[in-house]
Amino acid sequence: MGSRVLMDGAGTTIGVEEEFLLVNPRTGRTVPCADRVLARFGHNGGLPKGAIVQRELRPTQLELATGVCTSADELRAQLTTGRRLLAAAAAAEDCALVASGTPVSLPGRGAQPEPQGRYAEIHEAYGPLAADYEACGCHVHVGVDAPDTAVAVVNHLGPWLPVLLALSANSPFADGRDTGYHSWRMVLQTRFPGSGVAPHFRSHAEYQSTVDALVECGALVDRDQSFWLARPSPWLPTVELRVADTAATVDGAVLQAVLSRGLVRTALADLERGIEGPRLSPQVCAAAVWAAARHGLTGLLVDPRLERQRPAADLVEDLLTHTAGALEEAGDLALAGSLASRLLVDGTGSVAQRSAAAGGLRAVVRLLEERTVPVSGHEAAAAG
């Protein structure tokens, strides 16, 4: 590829934000112990440079954000270290760290701390939608520091976001029942205004004008908030992909990261050749996101480019083919192919959760506890 855009460094760096649930290890129910775990975590130390742990929307959740990484191996090491340290801090507070897009069991019904600061504004704006939203995602940041370029890259990502969702599916349960979906988290997210695949924008100014209009209309709390599945980050010089369920395993998070970087690098190379992102039907994009949430990798997905159903395996193969040059240049081609192939054979996290449910919901929670925290430097279990 070797385009000037890539040589300038765009599309090189990656970082991941992982959201986790905190659960009672005996009942599997979520517990509002985030502040206690954070206080405990502060004494442990040992996080890689640039990595942080922080509160999320619910007091039953925590987020681990890696530092800026340039290789899959570096990212894997940061995710592994962070998960182990956070799980140890949780265990010291008599709770367990679980990587699932939604809680498996009924949510905890104990006293909930009042939301503070920006979280209070979100609760006020969305009412029960926010109060009941206890979902966890995996957000991938890829370095792109020019705002107009970041918007142009996001235009290129739309066709592939449903495939990334299907690969990440890890939230089949809610309120103690099987929802019938592979990503119930995405169903919950689509209830918020302006969710899904972002519209096609001609510039960052147009993008920001639309965000400002949504704030003015009361649909967003502020201009730093949006619910689109990919966007220019409002805080960092990155493109942020927010489509994936939180990964049950480190391998699952690494797969999302390398595929996301491959898509961004491919988009940058296309832009360098004067190829703009496709203009997609908003209704077909919504159908594609819904199909990925409904079926994961187990059935037919929707191809937003062709506007028809296709087997999930074919769309995964298309994604790998589309990004092959970028993946090879970054040294990620073999890794991405291996992890994606394993998912197609063994199933995503949602499939593993349903399989474990034959032993009851507590067995699902135990499986998630085991998969969340790596026991060795490189996981042997299936990514999810």
CSV table of C-alpha atoms in Angstrom, one decimal:
chain,number,residue,atom,x,y,z
A,1,MET,CA,0.0,0.0,0.0
A,2,GLY,CA,2.6,2.5,1.1
A,3,SER,CA,0.5,5.6,0.6
A,4,ARG,CA,1.5,9.1,1.9
A,5,VAL,CA,-1.3,9.1,4.4
A,6,LEU,CA,-0.1,5.8,6.0
A,7,MET,CA,3.5,6.9,5.9
A,8,ASP,CA,2.5,10.0,7.9
A,9,GLY,CA,1.5,7.6,10.7
A,10,ALA,CA,-2.3,7.6,10.5
A,11,GLY,CA,-3.8,4.2,11.0
A,12,THR,CA,-0.8,2.9,12.9
A,13,THR,CA,-1.7,3.2,16.6
A,14,ILE,CA,-4.4,1.2,18.3
A,15,GLY,CA,-6.0,1.3,21.8
A,16,VAL,CA,-9.0,-0.6,23.3
A,17,GLU,CA,-11.5,0.4,26.0
A,18,GLU,CA,-13.2,-2.7,27.6
A,19,GLU,CA,-16.2,-2.5,29.8
A,20,PHE,CA,-16.8,-5.1,32.5
A,21,LEU,CA,-19.6,-6.2,34.8
A,22,LEU,CA,-19.0,-6.8,38.6
A,23,VAL,CA,-21.0,-9.7,39.9
A,24,ASN,CA,-21.6,-11.6,43.1
A,25,PRO,CA,-19.5,-14.8,42.7
A,26,ARG,CA,-22.2,-16.8,44.5
A,27,THR,CA,-25.4,-15.6,42.8
A,28,GLY,CA,-24.0,-14.2,39.5
A,29,ARG,CA,-26.0,-11.0,40.0
A,30,THR,CA,-24.4,-7.7,39.3
A,31,VAL,CA,-23.4,-5.7,42.4
A,32,PRO,CA,-22.7,-1.9,42.7
A,33,CYS,CA,-19.2,-2.2,44.0
A,34,ALA,CA,-17.3,-0.2,41.3
A,35,ASP,CA,-16.1,2.5,43.7
A,36,ARG,CA,-14.8,-0.1,46.2
A,37,VAL,CA,-13.0,-2.0,43.5
A,38,LEU,CA,-11.5,1.2,42.1
A,39,ALA,CA,-10.2,2.1,45.6
A,40,ARG,CA,-8.7,-1.3,46.0
A,41,PHE,CA,-7.3,-1.2,42.5
A,42,GLY,CA,-5.4,2.0,43.3
A,43,HIS,CA,-3.2,0.1,45.8
A,44,ASN,CA,-2.3,-2.6,43.3
A,45,GLY,CA,-0.6,-0.6,40.6
A,46,GLY,CA,1.3,-2.3,37.8
A,47,LEU,CA,-0.8,-1.1,34.9
A,48,PRO,CA,1.1,-0.6,31.6
A,49,LYS,CA,2.1,2.9,30.6
A,50,GLY,CA,-0.9,4.9,29.6
A,51,ALA,CA,-3.5,2.4,30.7
A,52,ILE,CA,-6.3,3.5,33.1
A,53,VAL,CA,-9.3,2.0,34.9
A,54,GLN,CA,-12.4,4.2,35.5
A,55,ARG,CA,-16.1,4.2,36.3
A,56,GLU,CA,-18.8,3.6,33.7
A,57,LEU,CA,-22.4,4.5,33.5
A,58,ARG,CA,-23.6,2.0,36.1
A,59,PRO,CA,-22.0,1.4,39.6
A,60,THR,CA,-21.9,-2.3,38.6
A,61,GLN,CA,-19.4,-1.6,35.7
A,62,LEU,CA,-15.8,-0.7,35.3
A,63,GLU,CA,-13.8,0.3,32.2
A,64,LEU,CA,-10.2,-0.7,31.3
A,65,ALA,CA,-8.6,1.5,28.7
A,66,THR,CA,-5.2,0.5,27.3
A,67,GLY,CA,-2.4,2.9,26.5
A,68,VAL,CA,-1.5,3.7,22.9
A,69,CYS,CA,-0.2,0.5,21.2
A,70,THR,CA,1.5,-0.2,17.9
A,71,SER,CA,1.3,-4.0,17.7
A,72,ALA,CA,-1.1,-6.8,18.5
A,73,ASP,CA,1.4,-8.3,20.9
A,74,GLU,CA,1.7,-5.0,22.8
A,75,LEU,CA,-2.1,-4.7,22.9
A,76,ARG,CA,-2.5,-8.3,24.1
A,77,ALA,CA,0.0,-7.8,26.9
A,78,GLN,CA,-1.8,-4.6,28.1
A,79,LEU,CA,-5.2,-6.2,28.0
A,80,THR,CA,-4.0,-9.3,29.8
A,81,THR,CA,-2.2,-7.4,32.6
A,82,GLY,CA,-5.2,-5.1,33.0
A,83,ARG,CA,-7.7,-7.8,33.2
A,84,ARG,CA,-5.7,-9.8,35.8
A,85,LEU,CA,-5.1,-6.8,38.0
A,86,LEU,CA,-8.8,-5.7,37.9
A,87,ALA,CA,-10.0,-9.2,38.6
A,88,ALA,CA,-7.7,-9.4,41.6
A,89,ALA,CA,-9.0,-6.1,43.0
A,90,ALA,CA,-12.6,-7.3,42.4
A,91,ALA,CA,-12.0,-10.6,44.2
A,92,ALA,CA,-10.6,-8.7,47.2
A,93,GLU,CA,-13.9,-6.9,47.4
A,94,ASP,CA,-15.9,-10.2,47.2
A,95,CYS,CA,-17.0,-9.7,43.6
A,96,ALA,CA,-16.0,-11.1,40.3
A,97,LEU,CA,-15.0,-9.5,37.0
A,98,VAL,CA,-17.1,-10.7,34.1
A,99,ALA,CA,-16.8,-9.8,30.4
A,100,SER,CA,-20.3,-10.0,28.9
A,101,GLY,CA,-22.2,-7.6,26.8
A,102,THR,CA,-25.2,-7.9,29.2
A,103,PRO,CA,-25.7,-9.5,32.6
A,104,VAL,CA,-26.6,-13.2,32.6
A,105,SER,CA,-28.6,-13.2,35.8
A,106,LEU,CA,-31.2,-10.8,37.2
A,107,PRO,CA,-29.6,-7.5,38.1
A,108,GLY,CA,-28.8,-6.7,41.7
A,109,ARG,CA,-31.7,-5.0,43.5
A,110,GLY,CA,-29.7,-3.4,46.4
A,111,ALA,CA,-29.4,0.3,47.0
A,112,GLN,CA,-27.8,2.1,44.0
A,113,PRO,CA,-25.6,5.1,44.5
A,114,GLU,CA,-27.0,8.3,43.0
A,115,PRO,CA,-25.3,9.1,39.6
A,116,GLN,CA,-22.9,12.1,39.8
A,117,GLY,CA,-21.7,14.6,37.3
A,118,ARG,CA,-22.1,13.8,33.6
A,119,TYR,CA,-23.7,10.5,34.5
A,120,ALA,CA,-26.5,12.3,36.3
A,121,GLU,CA,-27.1,14.4,33.2
A,122,ILE,CA,-27.4,11.3,31.1
A,123,HIS,CA,-29.9,9.7,33.6
A,124,GLU,CA,-31.9,12.9,33.6
A,125,ALA,CA,-32.0,13.1,29.8
A,126,TYR,CA,-32.9,9.5,29.0
A,127,GLY,CA,-34.8,8.4,32.2
A,128,PRO,CA,-35.4,4.6,32.4
A,129,LEU,CA,-33.4,4.0,29.2
A,130,ALA,CA,-30.3,5.0,31.1
A,131,ALA,CA,-31.3,3.6,34.4
A,132,ASP,CA,-31.9,0.2,33.0
A,133,TYR,CA,-28.8,0.2,30.6
A,134,GLU,CA,-26.3,-2.2,32.1
A,135,ALA,CA,-24.4,-3.2,28.9
A,136,CYS,CA,-20.7,-3.5,28.1
A,137,GLY,CA,-18.9,-2.8,24.9
A,138,CYS,CA,-15.4,-3.0,23.4
A,139,HIS,CA,-14.3,0.3,21.8
A,140,VAL,CA,-11.3,0.4,19.5
A,141,HIS,CA,-9.4,3.6,18.7
A,142,VAL,CA,-7.2,3.8,15.6
A,143,GLY,CA,-5.0,6.9,15.3
A,144,VAL,CA,-6.2,9.4,12.7
A,145,ASP,CA,-5.4,13.0,13.8
A,146,ALA,CA,-6.9,15.1,10.9
A,147,PRO,CA,-10.6,15.7,11.6
A,148,ASP,CA,-11.7,15.8,8.0
A,149,THR,CA,-9.8,12.6,7.2
A,150,ALA,CA,-11.3,10.9,10.3
A,151,VAL,CA,-14.8,11.7,9.0
A,152,ALA,CA,-13.9,10.4,5.5
A,153,VAL,CA,-12.6,7.2,7.1
A,154,VAL,CA,-15.8,6.7,9.0
A,155,ASN,CA,-17.7,6.9,5.7
A,156,HIS,CA,-15.8,3.9,4.6
A,157,LEU,CA,-16.5,1.8,7.6
A,158,GLY,CA,-20.3,1.5,7.3
A,159,PRO,CA,-20.5,-1.7,5.2
A,160,TRP,CA,-18.3,-3.6,7.7
A,161,LEU,CA,-19.6,-2.6,11.1
A,162,PRO,CA,-22.4,-5.3,11.1
A,163,VAL,CA,-19.7,-7.9,10.5
A,164,LEU,CA,-17.6,-6.7,13.4
A,165,LEU,CA,-20.7,-6.9,15.6
A,166,ALA,CA,-21.5,-10.4,14.5
A,167,LEU,CA,-17.9,-11.5,15.3
A,168,SER,CA,-18.2,-9.9,18.7
A,169,ALA,CA,-21.6,-11.2,19.7
A,170,ASN,CA,-21.5,-11.9,23.5
A,171,SER,CA,-24.8,-10.9,25.1
A,172,PRO,CA,-27.5,-13.5,24.6
A,173,PHE,CA,-29.0,-13.2,28.1
A,174,ALA,CA,-30.9,-10.4,29.9
A,175,ASP,CA,-32.9,-10.4,33.2
A,176,GLY,CA,-32.2,-14.1,33.7
A,177,ARG,CA,-33.6,-15.3,30.3
A,178,ASP,CA,-32.3,-16.1,26.8
A,179,THR,CA,-33.4,-13.2,24.6
A,180,GLY,CA,-33.0,-15.2,21.4
A,181,TYR,CA,-30.5,-12.6,20.2
A,182,HIS,CA,-26.7,-13.0,20.0
A,183,SER,CA,-26.1,-9.3,20.9
A,184,TRP,CA,-28.9,-8.1,23.1
A,185,ARG,CA,-26.6,-5.2,24.0
A,186,MET,CA,-27.0,-3.8,20.5
A,187,VAL,CA,-30.8,-4.1,20.8
A,188,LEU,CA,-30.6,-2.0,24.0
A,189,GLN,CA,-28.3,0.5,22.4
A,190,THR,CA,-30.5,1.1,19.4
A,191,ARG,CA,-33.2,2.4,21.7
A,192,PHE,CA,-31.2,5.6,22.1
A,193,PRO,CA,-31.6,8.4,19.6
A,194,GLY,CA,-29.2,8.6,16.6
A,195,SER,CA,-27.8,5.1,17.1
A,196,GLY,CA,-26.5,2.7,14.4
A,197,VAL,CA,-24.3,3.5,11.3
A,198,ALA,CA,-23.5,7.2,11.0
A,199,PRO,CA,-24.8,9.1,8.0
A,200,HIS,CA,-22.4,10.0,5.2
A,201,PHE,CA,-20.7,13.3,6.0
A,202,ARG,CA,-18.8,15.5,3.6
A,203,SER,CA,-16.6,17.1,6.2
A,204,HIS,CA,-15.9,17.4,9.9
A,205,ALA,CA,-17.7,20.7,9.9
A,206,GLU,CA,-20.9,19.0,8.6
A,207,TYR,CA,-20.4,16.2,11.1
A,208,GLN,CA,-20.0,18.6,14.0
A,209,SER,CA,-23.0,20.6,12.8
A,210,THR,CA,-25.2,17.5,13.0
A,211,VAL,CA,-24.0,16.7,16.5
A,212,ASP,CA,-24.7,20.2,17.6
A,213,ALA,CA,-28.2,20.0,16.1
A,214,LEU,CA,-28.9,16.8,18.0
A,215,VAL,CA,-27.7,18.5,21.2
A,216,GLU,CA,-30.0,21.5,20.5
A,217,CYS,CA,-32.9,19.0,19.9
A,218,GLY,CA,-32.3,17.4,23.3
A,219,ALA,CA,-31.3,14.0,21.8
A,220,LEU,CA,-27.7,14.2,23.1
A,221,VAL,CA,-26.5,15.5,26.4
A,222,ASP,CA,-23.5,17.4,24.9
A,223,ARG,CA,-21.4,17.5,21.8
A,224,ASP,CA,-19.0,14.8,23.2
A,225,GLN,CA,-21.8,12.3,23.1
A,226,SER,CA,-23.2,10.3,20.2
A,227,PHE,CA,-24.5,6.8,19.7
A,228,TRP,CA,-23.1,6.1,16.2
A,229,LEU,CA,-21.2,2.8,15.9
A,230,ALA,CA,-18.1,4.6,14.5
A,231,ARG,CA,-17.1,8.2,14.8
A,232,PRO,CA,-14.2,10.6,15.1
A,233,SER,CA,-13.4,10.6,18.8
A,234,PRO,CA,-14.4,13.8,20.5
A,235,TRP,CA,-11.4,13.5,22.9
A,236,LEU,CA,-8.6,11.8,21.0
A,237,PRO,CA,-6.9,12.0,17.6
A,238,THR,CA,-8.6,8.8,16.6
A,239,VAL,CA,-11.4,7.1,14.8
A,240,GLU,CA,-13.4,5.2,17.4
A,241,LEU,CA,-15.3,2.0,16.5
A,242,ARG,CA,-17.9,1.2,19.2
A,243,VAL,CA,-19.8,-1.6,17.6
A,244,ALA,CA,-18.5,-4.6,19.4
A,245,ASP,CA,-19.8,-6.4,22.5
A,246,THR,CA,-17.2,-6.6,25.2
A,247,ALA,CA,-15.0,-9.6,24.4
A,248,ALA,CA,-15.2,-12.7,26.6
A,249,THR,CA,-11.5,-13.2,26.0
A,250,VAL,CA,-8.5,-11.2,25.3
A,251,ASP,CA,-8.3,-12.9,21.9
A,252,GLY,CA,-11.7,-11.5,21.0
A,253,ALA,CA,-10.6,-7.9,21.9
A,254,VAL,CA,-7.4,-8.3,19.9
A,255,LEU,CA,-9.4,-9.6,16.8
A,256,GLN,CA,-11.6,-6.5,17.0
A,257,ALA,CA,-8.6,-4.2,17.3
A,258,VAL,CA,-6.6,-5.6,14.3
A,259,LEU,CA,-9.6,-5.8,12.1
A,260,SER,CA,-10.6,-2.2,13.0
A,261,ARG,CA,-7.1,-1.0,12.2
A,262,GLY,CA,-7.1,-3.0,9.0
A,263,LEU,CA,-10.4,-1.2,8.0
A,264,VAL,CA,-9.0,2.2,8.9
A,265,ARG,CA,-5.8,1.6,7.0
A,266,THR,CA,-7.6,0.3,4.0
A,267,ALA,CA,-9.9,3.4,4.0
A,268,LEU,CA,-6.9,5.7,4.2
A,269,ALA,CA,-5.3,4.0,1.2
A,270,ASP,CA,-8.6,4.3,-0.7
A,271,LEU,CA,-8.9,8.0,0.1
A,272,GLU,CA,-5.3,8.5,-1.1
A,273,ARG,CA,-6.4,7.2,-4.4
A,274,GLY,CA,-9.5,9.4,-4.5
A,275,ILE,CA,-12.0,6.7,-3.6
A,276,GLU,CA,-14.7,8.0,-1.3
A,277,GLY,CA,-16.8,5.9,1.1
A,278,PRO,CA,-20.1,4.5,-0.3
A,279,ARG,CA,-23.4,6.1,0.3
A,280,LEU,CA,-25.5,3.4,2.0
A,281,SER,CA,-29.2,3.2,2.6
A,282,PRO,CA,-29.9,4.0,6.3
A,283,GLN,CA,-32.7,1.5,6.4
A,284,VAL,CA,-30.6,-1.3,5.0
A,285,CYS,CA,-27.8,-0.4,7.4
A,286,ALA,CA,-30.3,-0.7,10.3
A,287,ALA,CA,-31.4,-4.0,8.9
A,288,ALA,CA,-27.8,-5.2,8.8
A,289,VAL,CA,-27.1,-4.2,12.4
A,290,TRP,CA,-30.3,-5.9,13.5
A,291,ALA,CA,-29.5,-9.1,11.6
A,292,ALA,CA,-26.0,-9.2,13.2
A,293,ALA,CA,-27.5,-8.7,16.6
A,294,ARG,CA,-30.1,-11.4,16.0
A,295,HIS,CA,-28.0,-14.1,14.4
A,296,GLY,CA,-24.4,-13.4,15.2
A,297,LEU,CA,-22.4,-15.8,13.0
A,298,THR,CA,-25.1,-18.5,13.0
A,299,GLY,CA,-27.3,-17.4,10.1
A,300,LEU,CA,-27.8,-15.0,7.3
A,301,LEU,CA,-26.5,-11.4,7.6
A,302,VAL,CA,-27.3,-8.4,5.5
A,303,ASP,CA,-24.7,-7.0,3.1
A,304,PRO,CA,-25.3,-3.2,3.1
A,305,ARG,CA,-23.4,-2.9,-0.2
A,306,LEU,CA,-25.5,-5.4,-2.1
A,307,GLU,CA,-28.7,-4.8,-0.1
A,308,ARG,CA,-29.4,-8.5,0.3
A,309,GLN,CA,-28.9,-11.4,2.7
A,310,ARG,CA,-25.7,-13.5,2.6
A,311,PRO,CA,-24.1,-16.2,4.8
A,312,ALA,CA,-22.1,-14.8,7.7
A,313,ALA,CA,-19.0,-16.8,6.7
A,314,ASP,CA,-19.1,-15.1,3.3
A,315,LEU,CA,-19.2,-11.7,4.8
A,316,VAL,CA,-16.3,-12.5,7.2
A,317,GLU,CA,-14.3,-13.7,4.2
A,318,ASP,CA,-15.1,-10.5,2.4
A,319,LEU,CA,-13.9,-8.5,5.4
A,320,LEU,CA,-10.6,-10.4,5.5
A,321,THR,CA,-10.1,-10.0,1.8
A,322,HIS,CA,-11.0,-6.3,1.9
A,323,THR,CA,-8.4,-5.6,4.6
A,324,ALA,CA,-5.8,-8.2,3.6
A,325,GLY,CA,-3.2,-5.7,2.3
A,326,ALA,CA,-3.5,-3.5,5.4
A,327,LEU,CA,-3.4,-6.5,7.7
A,328,GLU,CA,-0.3,-7.9,6.0
A,329,GLU,CA,1.5,-4.5,6.2
A,330,ALA,CA,0.8,-4.3,9.9
A,331,GLY,CA,1.9,-8.0,10.5
A,332,ASP,CA,-1.7,-9.0,11.5
A,333,LEU,CA,-2.9,-11.1,8.5
A,334,ALA,CA,-2.2,-14.5,9.9
A,335,LEU,CA,-3.5,-13.6,13.4
A,336,ALA,CA,-6.7,-12.1,12.1
A,337,GLY,CA,-7.3,-15.1,9.8
A,338,SER,CA,-6.7,-17.6,12.6
A,339,LEU,CA,-8.9,-15.9,15.2
A,340,ALA,CA,-11.8,-15.3,12.7
A,341,SER,CA,-11.6,-18.9,11.4
A,342,ARG,CA,-11.7,-20.1,15.0
A,343,LEU,CA,-14.9,-18.1,15.7
A,344,LEU,CA,-16.6,-19.5,12.6
A,345,VAL,CA,-15.9,-23.0,13.7
A,346,ASP,CA,-16.3,-22.7,17.5
A,347,GLY,CA,-18.8,-19.9,17.7
A,348,THR,CA,-18.8,-16.5,19.4
A,349,GLY,CA,-19.1,-15.7,23.1
A,350,SER,CA,-22.9,-15.9,22.7
A,351,VAL,CA,-22.7,-19.5,21.5
A,352,ALA,CA,-20.5,-20.4,24.4
A,353,GLN,CA,-22.8,-18.8,26.9
A,354,ARG,CA,-25.8,-20.7,25.5
A,355,SER,CA,-23.9,-23.9,25.6
A,356,ALA,CA,-22.9,-23.4,29.2
A,357,ALA,CA,-26.5,-22.6,30.1
A,358,ALA,CA,-27.4,-26.3,29.9
A,359,GLY,CA,-25.9,-26.3,33.5
A,360,GLY,CA,-27.9,-23.3,34.6
A,361,LEU,CA,-27.2,-19.6,34.5
A,362,ARG,CA,-24.6,-19.9,37.3
A,363,ALA,CA,-22.6,-22.1,35.0
A,364,VAL,CA,-22.7,-19.4,32.4
A,365,VAL,CA,-21.3,-16.9,34.9
A,366,ARG,CA,-18.5,-19.3,35.9
A,367,LEU,CA,-17.6,-19.7,32.2
A,368,LEU,CA,-17.4,-16.0,31.8
A,369,GLU,CA,-15.3,-15.6,34.9
A,370,GLU,CA,-12.8,-18.1,33.5
A,371,ARG,CA,-12.7,-16.6,30.1
A,372,THR,CA,-12.4,-13.0,31.3
A,373,VAL,CA,-9.0,-13.5,33.0
A,374,PRO,CA,-6.3,-15.2,30.9
A,375,VAL,CA,-4.4,-18.0,32.7
A,376,SER,CA,-1.4,-17.9,30.4
A,377,GLY,CA,0.3,-15.4,28.1
A,378,HIS,CA,-1.6,-16.6,25.0
A,379,GLU,CA,-5.1,-18.0,25.2
A,380,ALA,CA,-5.9,-21.4,24.0
A,381,ALA,CA,-9.6,-21.0,24.4
A,382,ALA,CA,-11.8,-19.7,21.5
A,383,ALA,CA,-12.0,-16.0,21.0
A,384,GLY,CA,-15.4,-14.5,21.9
